[in-house]
XYZ file of C-alpha atoms in Angstrom:
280
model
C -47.529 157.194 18.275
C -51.194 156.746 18.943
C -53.059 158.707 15.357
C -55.620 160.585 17.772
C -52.594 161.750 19.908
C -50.589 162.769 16.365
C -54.115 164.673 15.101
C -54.116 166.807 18.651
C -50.567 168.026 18.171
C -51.137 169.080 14.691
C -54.207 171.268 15.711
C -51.556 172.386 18.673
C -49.597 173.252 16.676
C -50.516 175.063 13.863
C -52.990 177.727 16.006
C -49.803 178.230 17.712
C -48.366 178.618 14.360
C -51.220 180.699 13.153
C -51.141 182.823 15.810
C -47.557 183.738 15.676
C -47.672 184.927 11.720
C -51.016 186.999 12.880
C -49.436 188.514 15.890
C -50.492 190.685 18.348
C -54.454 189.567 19.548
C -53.921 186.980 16.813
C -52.139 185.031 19.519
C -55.416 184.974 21.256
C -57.563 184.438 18.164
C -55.856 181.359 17.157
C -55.879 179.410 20.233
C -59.649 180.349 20.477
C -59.794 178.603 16.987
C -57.381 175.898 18.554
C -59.807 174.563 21.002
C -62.788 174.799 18.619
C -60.719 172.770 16.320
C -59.683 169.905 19.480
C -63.696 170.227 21.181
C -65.667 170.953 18.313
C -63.445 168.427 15.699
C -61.590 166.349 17.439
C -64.346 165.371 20.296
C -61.814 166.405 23.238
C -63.195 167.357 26.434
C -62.712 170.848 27.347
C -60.720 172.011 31.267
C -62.508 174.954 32.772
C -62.225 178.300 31.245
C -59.438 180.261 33.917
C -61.946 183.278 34.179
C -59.826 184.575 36.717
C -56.606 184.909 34.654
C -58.349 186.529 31.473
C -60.220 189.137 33.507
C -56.578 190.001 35.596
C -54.862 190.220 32.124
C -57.360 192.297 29.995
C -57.582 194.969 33.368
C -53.900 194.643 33.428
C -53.681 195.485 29.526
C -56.107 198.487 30.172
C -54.011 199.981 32.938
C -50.759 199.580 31.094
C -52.952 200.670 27.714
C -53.696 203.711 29.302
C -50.525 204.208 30.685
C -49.246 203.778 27.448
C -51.377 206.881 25.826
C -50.036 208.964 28.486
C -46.957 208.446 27.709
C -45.739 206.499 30.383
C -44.385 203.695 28.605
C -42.063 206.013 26.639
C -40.909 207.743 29.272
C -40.091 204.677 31.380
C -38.285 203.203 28.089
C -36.404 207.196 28.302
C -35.266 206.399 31.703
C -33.989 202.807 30.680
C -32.202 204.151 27.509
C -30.724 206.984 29.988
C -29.363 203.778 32.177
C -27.877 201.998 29.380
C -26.249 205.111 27.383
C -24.529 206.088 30.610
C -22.960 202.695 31.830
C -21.921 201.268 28.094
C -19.704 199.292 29.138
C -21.845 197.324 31.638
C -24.046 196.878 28.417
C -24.009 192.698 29.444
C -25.437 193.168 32.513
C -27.254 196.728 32.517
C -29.643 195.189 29.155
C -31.100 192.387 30.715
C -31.482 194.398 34.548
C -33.162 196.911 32.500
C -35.882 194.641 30.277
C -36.421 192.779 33.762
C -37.378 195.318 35.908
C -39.337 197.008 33.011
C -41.305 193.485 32.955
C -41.447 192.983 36.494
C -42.742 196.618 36.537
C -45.585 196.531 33.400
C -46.291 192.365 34.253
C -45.667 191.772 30.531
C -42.512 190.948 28.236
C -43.463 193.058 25.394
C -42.306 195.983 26.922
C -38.285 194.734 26.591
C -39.199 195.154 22.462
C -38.728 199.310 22.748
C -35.048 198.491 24.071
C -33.650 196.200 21.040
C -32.713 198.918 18.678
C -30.978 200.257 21.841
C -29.280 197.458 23.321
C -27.778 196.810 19.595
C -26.965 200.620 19.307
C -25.067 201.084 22.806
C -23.567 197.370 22.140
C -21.788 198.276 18.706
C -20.488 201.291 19.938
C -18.640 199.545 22.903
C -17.592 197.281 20.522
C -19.604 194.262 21.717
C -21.272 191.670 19.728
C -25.163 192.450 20.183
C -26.301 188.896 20.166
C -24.779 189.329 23.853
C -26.619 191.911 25.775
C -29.721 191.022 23.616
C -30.166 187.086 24.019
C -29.787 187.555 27.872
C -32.352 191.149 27.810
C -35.223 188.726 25.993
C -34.413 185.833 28.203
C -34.767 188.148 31.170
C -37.990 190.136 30.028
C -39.592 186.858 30.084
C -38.526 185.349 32.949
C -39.172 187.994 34.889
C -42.902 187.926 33.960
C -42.658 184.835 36.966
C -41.781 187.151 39.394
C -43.987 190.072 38.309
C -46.809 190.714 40.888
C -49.024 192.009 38.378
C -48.153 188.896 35.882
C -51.137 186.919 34.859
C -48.305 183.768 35.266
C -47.811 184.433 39.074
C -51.646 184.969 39.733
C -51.944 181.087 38.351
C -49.058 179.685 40.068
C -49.398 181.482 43.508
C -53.366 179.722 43.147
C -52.205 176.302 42.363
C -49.483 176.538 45.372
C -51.483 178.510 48.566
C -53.184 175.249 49.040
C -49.640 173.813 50.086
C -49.014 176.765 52.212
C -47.000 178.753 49.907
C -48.631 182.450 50.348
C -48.955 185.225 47.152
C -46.256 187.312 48.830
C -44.002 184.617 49.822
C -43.904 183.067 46.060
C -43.101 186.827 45.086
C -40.390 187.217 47.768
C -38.549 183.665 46.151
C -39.406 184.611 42.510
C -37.814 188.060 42.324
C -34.739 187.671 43.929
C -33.806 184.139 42.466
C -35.012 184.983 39.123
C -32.817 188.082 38.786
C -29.743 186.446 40.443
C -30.067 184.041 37.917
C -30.194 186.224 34.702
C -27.232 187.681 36.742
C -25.365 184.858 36.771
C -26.367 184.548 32.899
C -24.577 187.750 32.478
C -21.594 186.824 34.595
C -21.259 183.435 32.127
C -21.571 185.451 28.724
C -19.510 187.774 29.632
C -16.579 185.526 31.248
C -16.737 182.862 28.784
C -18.019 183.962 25.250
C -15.901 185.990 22.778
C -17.945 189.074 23.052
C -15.636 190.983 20.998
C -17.381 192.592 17.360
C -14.190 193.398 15.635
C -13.043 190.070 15.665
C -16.053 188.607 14.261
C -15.585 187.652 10.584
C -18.916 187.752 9.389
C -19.223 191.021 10.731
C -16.386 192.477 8.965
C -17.337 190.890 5.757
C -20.725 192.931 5.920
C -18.979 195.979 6.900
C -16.350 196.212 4.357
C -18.997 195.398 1.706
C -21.080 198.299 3.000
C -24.233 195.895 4.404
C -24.262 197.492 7.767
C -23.171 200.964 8.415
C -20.876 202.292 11.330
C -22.617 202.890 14.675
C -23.836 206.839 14.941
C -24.332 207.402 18.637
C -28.008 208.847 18.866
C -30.527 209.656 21.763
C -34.156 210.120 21.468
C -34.731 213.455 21.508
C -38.853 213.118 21.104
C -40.618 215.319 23.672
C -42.435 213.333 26.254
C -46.319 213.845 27.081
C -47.095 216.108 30.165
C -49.135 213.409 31.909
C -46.011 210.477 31.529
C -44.227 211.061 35.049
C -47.839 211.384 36.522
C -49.224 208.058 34.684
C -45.828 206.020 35.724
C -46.692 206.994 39.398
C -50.035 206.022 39.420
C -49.231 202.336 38.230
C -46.799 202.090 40.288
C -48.584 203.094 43.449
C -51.623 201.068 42.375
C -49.204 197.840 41.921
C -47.422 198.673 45.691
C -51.584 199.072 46.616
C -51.992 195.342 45.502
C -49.345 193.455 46.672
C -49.682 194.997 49.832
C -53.390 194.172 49.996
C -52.196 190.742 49.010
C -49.792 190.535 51.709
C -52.320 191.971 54.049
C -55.551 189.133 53.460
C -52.834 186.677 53.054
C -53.060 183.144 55.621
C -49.782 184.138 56.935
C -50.594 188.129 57.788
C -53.914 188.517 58.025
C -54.155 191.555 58.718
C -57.721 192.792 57.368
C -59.883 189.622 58.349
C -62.592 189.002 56.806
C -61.663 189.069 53.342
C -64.519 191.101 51.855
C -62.535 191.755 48.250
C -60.441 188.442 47.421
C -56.853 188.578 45.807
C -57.677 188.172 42.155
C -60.490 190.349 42.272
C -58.653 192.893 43.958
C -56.269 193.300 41.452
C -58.840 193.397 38.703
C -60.350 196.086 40.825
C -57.677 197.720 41.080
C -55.844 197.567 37.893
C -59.144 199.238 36.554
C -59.033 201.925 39.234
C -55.182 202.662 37.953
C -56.986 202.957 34.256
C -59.369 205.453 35.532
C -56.998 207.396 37.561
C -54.388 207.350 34.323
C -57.546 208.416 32.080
């Protein structure tokens, strides 16, 4: 392997590294650092800054920030809790259907983090190895950020494929339904095919005889919700129906609204940043 080439994926590496013990914005910080280090130190030339994709993902991040301080976010993670206390013995397939809609929904992953304690909760009690529901639930909280409308990861993709004639809506209308059949399927697999039974797990039993985890105690949430939660949720979601329908509408195989005064990507900055002033 070529030194130069070995040098590059060192500096790859450890801002992704870096960025991962920071967490959080750190992610960001890091790779900023990342391409100082591969420009700046490593003579590199740089690609063009996506402008488009940072300015969709910070409004997005407002909207769902706001959101957020409303309450929203807790109250949707209520509902999903609700879903999955209910139905505990669909735990396999109700975990993942649950962290993929609530990512499909917000346009990020991190929302599926609120369920873990959960997922493990309602999966003990049924007597289910957690590693179950909760490998498939991450898997499908980030693969559903590819069908997300909202999703900075669909803005880029639908961009790099309209040119071949392969619309915003239409990339939306294959995304969502193949990616959930396939976490689905996932389910269907796990379920089927892997010993998904706790009480015959040995390690398990070791821990729990020697007192190193404790029984399950069935608890709900009982923390009151903000007035302004229901009212927040409903705003996002009519401002993210409000942009993919827009979409759909100035889209080369609608075209509705001709001309196109507001393009797509700026129309969902726009309007992500309406949703955040509504919310606020």
């Amino acid at each position: 392997m070529d030194i130069f080439l070995l040098l590059q994926l060192i500096v790859l590496f450890a801002a992704i590294f870096l960025g991962v013990k920071l967490g959080g914005m750190g992610i960001g910080y890091a790779g900023g650092l990342g391409v100082v280090a591969l420009t700046l130190g490593l003579g590199l030339n740089p690609g063009q800054i996506p402008w488009d994709v940072i300015l969709i993902i910070m409004s997005v991040i407002g909207a769902i920030s706001a959101m957020q301080l409303a309450g929203g976010l807790d109250y949707l993670v209520k509902i999903a809790e609700k879903i999955l206390r209910r139905n505990p013995k669909h735990i396999n397939y109700l975990a993942p259907a649950v962290t993929y809609f609530l990512t499909i929904f917000a346009g990020t992953g991190h929302t599926a983090f609120s369920m873990i304690p959960v997922i493990v909760e309602v999966a003990k009690g049924e007597n289910i190895k957690p590693s179950v529901p909760l490998s498939i639930s991450v898997v499908a909280s980030q693969i559903a950020i590819t069908a997300s409308p909202v999703s900075a990861a669909v803005i880029a993709m639908s961009g790099f494929l309209e040119p071949f004639g392969c619309s915003y809506p239409m990339l939306l209308a294959i995304c969502i339904p193949t990616t959930f059949l396939g976490c689905m399927i996932t389910a269907f697999i796990m379920t089927k095919f892997v010993n998904t039974d706790l009480s015959s797990d040995p390690i398990y039993q070791e821990r729990l005889r020697l007192g190193q985890v404790t029984p399950v105690i069935k608890k709900g949430d009982d923390h009151p919700l903000k007035k302004s939660a229901k009212l927040s949720v409903w705003i996002f979601f009519i401002g993210v129906i409000a942009i993919v329908l827009y979409a759909t509408a100035i889209s080369n195989n609608v075209a509705w609204i001709e001309p196109v005064i507001l393009p797509r990507n700026d129309a969902i900055i726009s309007f992500m940043l309406c949703i955040a002033t509504l919310i606020t």
